[in-house]
CSV table of C-alpha atoms and ligand atoms in Angstrom, one decimal:
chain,number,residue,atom,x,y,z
V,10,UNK,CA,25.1,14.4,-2.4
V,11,UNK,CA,24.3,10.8,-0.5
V,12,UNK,CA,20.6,9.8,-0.4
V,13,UNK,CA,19.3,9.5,3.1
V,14,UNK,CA,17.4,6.9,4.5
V,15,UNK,CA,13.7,8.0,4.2
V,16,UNK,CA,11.0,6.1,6.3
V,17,UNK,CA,8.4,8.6,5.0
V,18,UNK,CA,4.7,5.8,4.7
V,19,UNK,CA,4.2,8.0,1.5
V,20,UNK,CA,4.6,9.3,-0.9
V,21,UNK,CA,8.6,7.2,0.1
V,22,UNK,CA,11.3,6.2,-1.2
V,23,UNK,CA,12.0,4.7,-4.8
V,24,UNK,CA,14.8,2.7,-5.3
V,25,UNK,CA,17.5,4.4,-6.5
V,26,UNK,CA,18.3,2.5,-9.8
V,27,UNK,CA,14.9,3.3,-11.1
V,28,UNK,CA,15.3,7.2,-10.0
V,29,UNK,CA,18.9,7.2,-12.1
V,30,UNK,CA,17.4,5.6,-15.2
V,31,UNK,CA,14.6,8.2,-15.0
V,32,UNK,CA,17.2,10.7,-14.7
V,33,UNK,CA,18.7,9.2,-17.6
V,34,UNK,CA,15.9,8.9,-19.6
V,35,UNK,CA,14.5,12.3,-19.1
V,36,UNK,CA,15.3,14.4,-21.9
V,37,UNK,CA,15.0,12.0,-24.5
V,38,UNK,CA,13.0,8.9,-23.5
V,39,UNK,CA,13.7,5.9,-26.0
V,40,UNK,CA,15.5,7.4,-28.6
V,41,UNK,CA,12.4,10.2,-29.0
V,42,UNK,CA,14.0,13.1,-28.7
V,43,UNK,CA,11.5,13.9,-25.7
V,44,UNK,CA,10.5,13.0,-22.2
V,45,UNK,CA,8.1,10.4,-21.8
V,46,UNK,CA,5.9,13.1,-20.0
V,47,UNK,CA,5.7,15.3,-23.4
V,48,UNK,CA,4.2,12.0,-25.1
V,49,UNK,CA,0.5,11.7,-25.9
V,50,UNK,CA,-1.1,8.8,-23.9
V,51,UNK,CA,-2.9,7.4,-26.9
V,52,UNK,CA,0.5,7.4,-28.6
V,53,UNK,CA,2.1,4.5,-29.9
V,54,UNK,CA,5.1,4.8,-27.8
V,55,UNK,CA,3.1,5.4,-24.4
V,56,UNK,CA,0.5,2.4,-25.2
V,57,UNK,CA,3.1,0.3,-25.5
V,58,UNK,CA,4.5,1.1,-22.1
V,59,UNK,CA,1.6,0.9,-20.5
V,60,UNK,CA,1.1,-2.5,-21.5
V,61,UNK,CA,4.8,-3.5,-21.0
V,62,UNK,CA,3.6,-2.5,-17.8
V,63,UNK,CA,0.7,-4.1,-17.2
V,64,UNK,CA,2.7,-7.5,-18.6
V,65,UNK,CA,4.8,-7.4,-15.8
V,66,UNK,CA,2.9,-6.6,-12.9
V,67,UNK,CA,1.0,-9.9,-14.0
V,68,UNK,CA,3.6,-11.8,-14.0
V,69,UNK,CA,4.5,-10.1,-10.4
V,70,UNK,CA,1.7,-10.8,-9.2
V,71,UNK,CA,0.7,-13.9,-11.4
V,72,UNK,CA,-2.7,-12.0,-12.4
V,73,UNK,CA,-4.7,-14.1,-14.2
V,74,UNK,CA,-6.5,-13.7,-17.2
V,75,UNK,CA,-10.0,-13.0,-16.2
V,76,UNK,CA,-8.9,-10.3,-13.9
V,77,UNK,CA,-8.6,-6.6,-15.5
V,78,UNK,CA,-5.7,-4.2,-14.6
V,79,UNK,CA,-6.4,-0.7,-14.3
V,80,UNK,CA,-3.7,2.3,-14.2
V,81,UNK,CA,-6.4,5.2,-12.7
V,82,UNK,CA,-5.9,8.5,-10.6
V,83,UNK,CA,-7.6,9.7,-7.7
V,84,UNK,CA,-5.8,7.3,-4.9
V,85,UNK,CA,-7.2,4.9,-2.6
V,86,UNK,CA,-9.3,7.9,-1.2
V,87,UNK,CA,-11.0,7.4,-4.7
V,88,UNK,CA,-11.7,3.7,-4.5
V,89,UNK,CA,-13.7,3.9,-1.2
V,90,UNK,CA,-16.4,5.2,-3.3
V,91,UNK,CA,-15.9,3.9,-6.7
V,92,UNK,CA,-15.5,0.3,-4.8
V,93,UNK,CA,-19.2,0.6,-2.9
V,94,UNK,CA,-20.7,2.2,-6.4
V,95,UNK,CA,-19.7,-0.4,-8.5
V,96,UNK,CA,-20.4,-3.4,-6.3
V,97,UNK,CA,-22.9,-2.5,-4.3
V,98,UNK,CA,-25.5,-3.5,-7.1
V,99,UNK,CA,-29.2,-4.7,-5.9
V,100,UNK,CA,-27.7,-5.9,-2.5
V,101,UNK,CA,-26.8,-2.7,-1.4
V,102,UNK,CA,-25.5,-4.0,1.8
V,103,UNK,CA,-21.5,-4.9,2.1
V,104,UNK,CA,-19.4,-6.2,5.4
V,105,UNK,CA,-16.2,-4.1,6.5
V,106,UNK,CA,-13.8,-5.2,8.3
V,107,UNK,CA,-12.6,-2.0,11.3
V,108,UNK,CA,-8.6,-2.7,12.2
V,109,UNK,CA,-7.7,1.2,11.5
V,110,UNK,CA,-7.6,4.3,10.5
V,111,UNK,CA,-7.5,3.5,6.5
V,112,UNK,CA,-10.1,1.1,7.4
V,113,UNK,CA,-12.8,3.6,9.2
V,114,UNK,CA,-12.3,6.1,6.2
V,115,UNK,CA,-13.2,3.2,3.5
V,116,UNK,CA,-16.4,2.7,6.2
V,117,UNK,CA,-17.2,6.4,6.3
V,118,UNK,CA,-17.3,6.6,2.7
V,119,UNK,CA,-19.2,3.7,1.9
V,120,UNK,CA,-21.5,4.5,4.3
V,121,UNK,CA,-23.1,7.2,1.9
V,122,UNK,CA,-24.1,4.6,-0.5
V,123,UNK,CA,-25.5,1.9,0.7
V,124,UNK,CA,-26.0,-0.5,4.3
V,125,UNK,CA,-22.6,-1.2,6.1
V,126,UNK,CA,-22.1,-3.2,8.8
V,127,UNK,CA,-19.1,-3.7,10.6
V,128,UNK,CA,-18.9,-7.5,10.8
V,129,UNK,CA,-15.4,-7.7,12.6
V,130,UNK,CA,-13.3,-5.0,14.5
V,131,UNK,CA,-9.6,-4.9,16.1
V,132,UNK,CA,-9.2,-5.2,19.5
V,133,UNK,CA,-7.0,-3.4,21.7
V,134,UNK,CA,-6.4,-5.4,25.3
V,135,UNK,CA,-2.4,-4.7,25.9
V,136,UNK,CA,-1.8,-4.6,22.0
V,137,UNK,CA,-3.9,-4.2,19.0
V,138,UNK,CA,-4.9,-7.3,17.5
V,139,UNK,CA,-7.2,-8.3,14.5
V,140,UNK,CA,-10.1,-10.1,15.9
V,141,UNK,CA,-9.5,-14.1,15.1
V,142,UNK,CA,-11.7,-15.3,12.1
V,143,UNK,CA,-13.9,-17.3,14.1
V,144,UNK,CA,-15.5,-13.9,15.9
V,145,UNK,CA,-16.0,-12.6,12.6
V,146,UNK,CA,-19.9,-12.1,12.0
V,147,UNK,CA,-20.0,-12.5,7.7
V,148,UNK,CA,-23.5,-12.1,6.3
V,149,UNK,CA,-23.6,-14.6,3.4
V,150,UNK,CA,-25.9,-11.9,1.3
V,151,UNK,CA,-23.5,-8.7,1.6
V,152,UNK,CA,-22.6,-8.2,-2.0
V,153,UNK,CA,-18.7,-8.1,-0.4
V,154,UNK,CA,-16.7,-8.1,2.2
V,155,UNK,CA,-13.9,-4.9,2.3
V,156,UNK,CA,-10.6,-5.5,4.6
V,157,UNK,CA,-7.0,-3.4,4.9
V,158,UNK,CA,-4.4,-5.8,4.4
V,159,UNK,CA,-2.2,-3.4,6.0
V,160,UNK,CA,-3.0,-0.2,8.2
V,161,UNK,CA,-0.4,2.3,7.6
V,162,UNK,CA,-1.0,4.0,10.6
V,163,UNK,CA,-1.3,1.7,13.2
V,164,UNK,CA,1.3,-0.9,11.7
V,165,UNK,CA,-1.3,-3.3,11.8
V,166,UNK,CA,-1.4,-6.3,9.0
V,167,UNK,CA,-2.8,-9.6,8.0
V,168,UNK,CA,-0.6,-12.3,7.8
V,169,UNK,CA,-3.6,-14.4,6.4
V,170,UNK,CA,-6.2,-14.0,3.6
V,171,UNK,CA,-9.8,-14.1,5.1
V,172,UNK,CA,-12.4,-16.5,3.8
V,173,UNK,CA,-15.6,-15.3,2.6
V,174,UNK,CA,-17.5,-18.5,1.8
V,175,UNK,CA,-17.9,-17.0,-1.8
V,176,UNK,CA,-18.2,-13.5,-0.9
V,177,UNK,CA,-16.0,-10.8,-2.8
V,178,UNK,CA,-13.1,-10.0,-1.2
V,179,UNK,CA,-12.6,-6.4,-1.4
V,180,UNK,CA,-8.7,-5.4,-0.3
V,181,UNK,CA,-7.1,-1.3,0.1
V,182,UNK,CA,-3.8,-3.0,-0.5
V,183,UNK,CA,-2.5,0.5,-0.5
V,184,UNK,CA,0.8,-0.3,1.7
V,185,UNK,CA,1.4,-3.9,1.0
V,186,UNK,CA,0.7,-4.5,-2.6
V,187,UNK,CA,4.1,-5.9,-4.2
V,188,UNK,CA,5.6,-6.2,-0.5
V,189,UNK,CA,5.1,-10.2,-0.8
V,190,UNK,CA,3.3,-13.0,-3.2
V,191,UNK,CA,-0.5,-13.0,-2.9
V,192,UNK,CA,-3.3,-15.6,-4.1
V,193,UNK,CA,-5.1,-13.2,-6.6
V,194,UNK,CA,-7.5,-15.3,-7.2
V,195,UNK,CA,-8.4,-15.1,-3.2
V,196,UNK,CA,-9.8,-11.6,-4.1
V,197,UNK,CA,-12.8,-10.1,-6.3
V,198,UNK,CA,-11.4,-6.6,-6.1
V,199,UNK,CA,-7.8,-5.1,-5.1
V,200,UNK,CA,-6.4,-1.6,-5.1
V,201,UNK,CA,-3.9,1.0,-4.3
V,202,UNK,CA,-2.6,3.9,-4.2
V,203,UNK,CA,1.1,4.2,-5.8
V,204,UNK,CA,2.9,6.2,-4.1
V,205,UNK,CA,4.5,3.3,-1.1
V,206,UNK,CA,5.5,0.1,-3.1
V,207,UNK,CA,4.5,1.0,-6.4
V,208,UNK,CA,5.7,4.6,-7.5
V,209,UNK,CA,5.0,8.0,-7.0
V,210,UNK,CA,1.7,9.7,-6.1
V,211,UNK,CA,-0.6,10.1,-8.6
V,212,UNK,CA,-1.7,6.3,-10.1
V,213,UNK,CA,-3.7,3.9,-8.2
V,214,UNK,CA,-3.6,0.6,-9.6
V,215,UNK,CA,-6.9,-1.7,-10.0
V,216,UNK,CA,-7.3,-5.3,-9.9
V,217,UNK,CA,-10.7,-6.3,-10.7
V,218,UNK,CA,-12.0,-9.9,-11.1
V,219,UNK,CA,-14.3,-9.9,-14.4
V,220,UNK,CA,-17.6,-11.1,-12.7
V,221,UNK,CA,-17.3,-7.7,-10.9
V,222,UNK,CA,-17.8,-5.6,-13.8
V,223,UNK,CA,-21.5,-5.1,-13.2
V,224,UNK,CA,-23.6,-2.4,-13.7
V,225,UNK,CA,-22.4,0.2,-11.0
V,226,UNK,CA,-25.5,2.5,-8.8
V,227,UNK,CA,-26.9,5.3,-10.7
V,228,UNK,CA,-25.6,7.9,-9.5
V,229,UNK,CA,-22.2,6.7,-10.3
V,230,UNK,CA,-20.3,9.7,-12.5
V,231,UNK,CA,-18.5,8.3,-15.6
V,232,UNK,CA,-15.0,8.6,-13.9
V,233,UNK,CA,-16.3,6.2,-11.4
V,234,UNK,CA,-17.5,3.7,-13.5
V,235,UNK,CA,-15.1,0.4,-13.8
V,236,UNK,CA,-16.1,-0.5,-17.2
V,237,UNK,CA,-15.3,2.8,-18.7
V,238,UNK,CA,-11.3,2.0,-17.8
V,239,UNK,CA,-11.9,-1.3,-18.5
V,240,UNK,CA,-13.6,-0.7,-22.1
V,241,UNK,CA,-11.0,2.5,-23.0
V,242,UNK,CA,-7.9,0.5,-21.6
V,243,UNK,CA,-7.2,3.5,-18.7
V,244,UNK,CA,-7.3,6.1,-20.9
V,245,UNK,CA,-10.9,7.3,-21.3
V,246,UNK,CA,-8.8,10.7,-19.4
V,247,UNK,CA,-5.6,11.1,-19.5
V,248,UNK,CA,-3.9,8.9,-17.1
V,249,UNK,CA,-0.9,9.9,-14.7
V,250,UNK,CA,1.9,9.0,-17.6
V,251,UNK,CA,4.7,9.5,-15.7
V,252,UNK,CA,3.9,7.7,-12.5
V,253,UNK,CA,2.7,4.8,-15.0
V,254,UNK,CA,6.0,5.3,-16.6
V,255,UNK,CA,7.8,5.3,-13.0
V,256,UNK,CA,5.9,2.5,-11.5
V,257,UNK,CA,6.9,0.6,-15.2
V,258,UNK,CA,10.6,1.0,-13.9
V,259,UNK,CA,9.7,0.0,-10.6
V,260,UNK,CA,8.1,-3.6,-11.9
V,261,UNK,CA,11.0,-4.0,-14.0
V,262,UNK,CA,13.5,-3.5,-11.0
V,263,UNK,CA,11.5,-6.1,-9.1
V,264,UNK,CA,11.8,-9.0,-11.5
V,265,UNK,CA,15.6,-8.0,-11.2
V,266,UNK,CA,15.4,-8.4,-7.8
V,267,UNK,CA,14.0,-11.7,-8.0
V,268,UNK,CA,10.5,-10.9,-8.1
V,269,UNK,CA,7.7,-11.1,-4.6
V,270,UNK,CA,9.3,-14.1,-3.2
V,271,UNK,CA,12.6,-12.8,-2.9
V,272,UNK,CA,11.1,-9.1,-1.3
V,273,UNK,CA,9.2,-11.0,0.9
V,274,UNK,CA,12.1,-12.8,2.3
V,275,UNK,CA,13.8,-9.2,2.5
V,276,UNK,CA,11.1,-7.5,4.1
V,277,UNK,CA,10.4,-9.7,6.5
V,278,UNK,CA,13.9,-10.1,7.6
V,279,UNK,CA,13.8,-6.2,7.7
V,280,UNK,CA,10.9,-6.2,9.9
V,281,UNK,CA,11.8,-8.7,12.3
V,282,UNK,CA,15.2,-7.5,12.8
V,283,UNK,CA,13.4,-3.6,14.0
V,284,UNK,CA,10.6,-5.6,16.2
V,285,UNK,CA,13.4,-7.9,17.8
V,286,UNK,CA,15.7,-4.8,18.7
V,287,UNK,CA,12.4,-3.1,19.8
V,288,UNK,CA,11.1,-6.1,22.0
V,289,UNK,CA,14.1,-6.7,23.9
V,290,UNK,CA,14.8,-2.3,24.7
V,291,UNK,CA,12.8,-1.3,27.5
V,292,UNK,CA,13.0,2.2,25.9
V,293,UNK,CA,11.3,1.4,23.0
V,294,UNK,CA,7.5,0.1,22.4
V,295,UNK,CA,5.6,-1.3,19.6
V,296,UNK,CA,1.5,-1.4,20.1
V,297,UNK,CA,0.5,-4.4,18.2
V,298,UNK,CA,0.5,-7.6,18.6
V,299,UNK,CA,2.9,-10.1,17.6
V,300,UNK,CA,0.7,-12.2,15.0
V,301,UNK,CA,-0.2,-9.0,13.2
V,302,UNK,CA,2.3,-6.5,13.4
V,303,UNK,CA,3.4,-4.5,9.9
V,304,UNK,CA,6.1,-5.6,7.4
V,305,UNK,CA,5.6,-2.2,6.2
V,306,UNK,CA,4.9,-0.1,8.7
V,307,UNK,CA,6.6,-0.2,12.5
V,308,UNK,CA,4.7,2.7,14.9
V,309,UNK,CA,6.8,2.5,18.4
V,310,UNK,CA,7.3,5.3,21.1
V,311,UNK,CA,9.9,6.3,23.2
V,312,UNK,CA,9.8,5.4,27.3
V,313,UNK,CA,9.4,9.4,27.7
V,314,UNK,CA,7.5,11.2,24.6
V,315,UNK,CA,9.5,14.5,25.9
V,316,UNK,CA,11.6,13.0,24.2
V,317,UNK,CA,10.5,12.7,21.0
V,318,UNK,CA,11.5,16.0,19.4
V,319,UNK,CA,15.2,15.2,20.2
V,320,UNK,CA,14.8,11.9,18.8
V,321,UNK,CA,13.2,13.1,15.4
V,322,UNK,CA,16.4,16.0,15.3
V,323,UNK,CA,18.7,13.7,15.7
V,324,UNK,CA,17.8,11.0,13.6
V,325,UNK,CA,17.7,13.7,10.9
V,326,UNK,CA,21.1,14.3,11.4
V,327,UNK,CA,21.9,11.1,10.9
V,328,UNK,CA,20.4,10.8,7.7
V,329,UNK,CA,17.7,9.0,8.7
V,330,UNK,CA,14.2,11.1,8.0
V,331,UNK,CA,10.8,11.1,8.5
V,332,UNK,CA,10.5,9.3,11.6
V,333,UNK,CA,7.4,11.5,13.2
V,334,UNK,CA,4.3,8.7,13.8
V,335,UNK,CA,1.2,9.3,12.3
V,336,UNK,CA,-1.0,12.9,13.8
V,337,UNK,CA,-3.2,10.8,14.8
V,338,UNK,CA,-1.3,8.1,16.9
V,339,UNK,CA,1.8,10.1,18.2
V,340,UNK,CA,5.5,8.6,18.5
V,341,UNK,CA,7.1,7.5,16.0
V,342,UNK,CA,7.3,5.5,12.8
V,343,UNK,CA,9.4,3.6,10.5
V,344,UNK,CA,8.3,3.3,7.3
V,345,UNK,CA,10.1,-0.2,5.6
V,346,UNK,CA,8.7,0.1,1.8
V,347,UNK,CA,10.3,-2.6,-0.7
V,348,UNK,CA,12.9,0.3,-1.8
V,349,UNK,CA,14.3,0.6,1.7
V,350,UNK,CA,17.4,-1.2,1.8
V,351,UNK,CA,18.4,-3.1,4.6
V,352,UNK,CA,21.0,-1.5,5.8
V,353,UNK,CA,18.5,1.9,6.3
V,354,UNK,CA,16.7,-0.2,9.1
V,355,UNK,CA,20.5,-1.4,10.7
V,356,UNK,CA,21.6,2.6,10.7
V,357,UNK,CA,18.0,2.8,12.3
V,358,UNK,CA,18.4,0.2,15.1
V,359,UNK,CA,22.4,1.6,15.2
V,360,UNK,CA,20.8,5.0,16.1
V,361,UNK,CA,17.9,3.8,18.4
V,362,UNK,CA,20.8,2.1,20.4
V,363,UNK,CA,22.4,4.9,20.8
V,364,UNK,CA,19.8,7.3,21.5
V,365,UNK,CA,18.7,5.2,24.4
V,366,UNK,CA,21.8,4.6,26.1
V,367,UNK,CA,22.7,8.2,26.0
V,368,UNK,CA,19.4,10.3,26.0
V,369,UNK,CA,17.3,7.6,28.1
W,13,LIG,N1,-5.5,3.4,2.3
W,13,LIG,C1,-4.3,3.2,2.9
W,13,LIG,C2,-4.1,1.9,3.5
W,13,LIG,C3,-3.3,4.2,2.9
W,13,LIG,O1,-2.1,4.0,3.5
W,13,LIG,C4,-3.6,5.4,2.3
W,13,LIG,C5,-2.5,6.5,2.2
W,13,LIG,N2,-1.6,6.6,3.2
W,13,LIG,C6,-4.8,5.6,1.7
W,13,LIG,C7,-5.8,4.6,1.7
W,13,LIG,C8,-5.2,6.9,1.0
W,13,LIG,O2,-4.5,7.0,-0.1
W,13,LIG,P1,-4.5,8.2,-1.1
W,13,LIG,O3,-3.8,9.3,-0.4
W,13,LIG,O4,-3.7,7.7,-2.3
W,13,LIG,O5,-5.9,8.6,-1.4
């Protein structure tokens, strides 16, 4: 059977070399006589791949020594609480920065433990735009500042790191992480949920700047508690072995491909090949604006939603799934991970083409 072209936002595609080595691998991972998921986690075997893994999404991401890496469950959902109770500390004030819907669930969460104040919010004139730097309204005491690099929902992203004057930079990197080089040392506390760039559902990965590691509020359970994964290496519980394993394979598939330089170069060719074909249609329609549309993410609607069923069934048919936008938002969108190859978005643009001069 071919593989189709999935433009699912997650859980999404996974490249297909690392899905056939799994495959390969799954009876009788590394000469074991069993699949890495029937290993223990505080096995020799499976400690060693987690810190193979760990080894290379430094180098990916040139992580540097005082930052920890953590390999946790729960998703991103978990991190907008375990982010305020751990940083919070005597402060117990923190700025957020409102561009979405990830963003307003990290605000909603945080809310419950300590003072939040929205210290910047998108704007929506014609398009969506983030609000320029300058409008921003820091306070120099919050104990840090949280953004969303990229909203998954409203195709919305940051083509800038914001300065904090010394605050912590707090980022849900959820659906950019490993999409493009970053400054790490730009941030104080990263995370992200796996199953978009990084592997399947189940891990969230955790970058956390040492100076962080403080003592979290007290109501904090021990699962919450940064130090505990820190201290136990991310196996005070068991962790998600195989999606560590899986995202292991991913890491290793993008140092073949040349590392965050070279998917950056991809992925924003892939990106501004969709938003040109959409731009210049007068059938199709992206909301945002240009300076902060998604790499990852590309929401757009038809000229006549009525249409949008036929659109989805067709596109199917093509091989070209999960195309439906977001509940919340309507129309439709394209999901453009780092495993989607380039020629999934031309079959996509070949279809949109297509679907306009014929159904439009
Ligand atoms: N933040 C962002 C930016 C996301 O895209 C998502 C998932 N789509 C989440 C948070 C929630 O992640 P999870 O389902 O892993 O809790």
């Amino acid at each position: 059977m071919q593989r189709i072209f999935n433009f699912s936002p997650g859980p999404a595609m996974l490249p297909t070399e690392v899905l056939e080595q799994a495959q390969t691998e799954l009876l009788n991972w590394n000469g074991t006589g069993m699949s890495v998921m029937e290993h223990s986690h505080r096995g020799k075997e499976f400690v060693e791949l987690l810190e193979k893994a760990e080894a290379d999404l430094r180098e990916l991401l040139a992580i540097p020594v005082n930052y920890q890496i953590l390999f946790l469950a729960g998703g991103a959902s978990a991190q907008f609480s375990m982010a305020p109770l751990n940083l919070l500390g005597k402060k117990n004030t923190a700025d957020y920065i409102q561009t979405g819907q990830w963003s307003e669930k990290a605000i909603a969460e945080a809310k419950r433990y300590g003072k939040i104040r929205i210290a910047a919010c998108s704007e929506k004139q014609d398009k969506v735009r983030i609000p320029a730097p300058d409008a921003w309204s820091l306070n120099s005491d919050a104990a840090y500042v949280h953004y969303t690099p990229n909203e998954t929902i409203d195709g919305v992203e940051f083509h800038w790191t914001p300065q904090t004057g010394g605050v912590p930079l707090v980022a849900d990197m959820s659906s950019t992480l490993l999409s493009r080089p970053i400054d790490i040392n730009a941030y104080g506390l990263i995370y992200a949920g796996a199953q978009k760039n990084i592997g399947p559902a189940g891990l969230t990965l955790v970058i956390i700047r040492n100076d962080l590691l403080g003592e979290p509020l007290p109501q904090t359970p021990v699962l919450y508690d940064y130090r505990v994964h820190v201290k136990n290496k991310s196996s005070y519980n068991t962790p998600a072995t195989y999606s560590c394993y899986l995202a292991g394979l991913v890491f290793a598939w993008l140092k073949r491909q040349g590392g965050l330089t070279a998917m950056a170069k991809r992925n924003q060719a892939k990106a501004e090949k969709l938003y040109r074909f959409i731009d210049q249609s007068d059938f199709y329609q992206n909301p945002v604006h240009p300076e902060c549309r998604s790499w990852m993410n590309v929401p757009f609607s038809l000229a006549d939603s009525q249409l949008d069923e036929k659109f989805l069934a067709l596109a199917e048919q093509a091989g070209l799934a999960n195309l439906k936008g977001h509940r919340l938002v309507g129309g439709m969108r394209a999901s453009i991970y780092n495993a989607m190859p380039p020629e999934g978005v031309d079959a996509l643009i070949d279809f949109m083409k297509d679907f306009a001069e014929h159904q439009g």
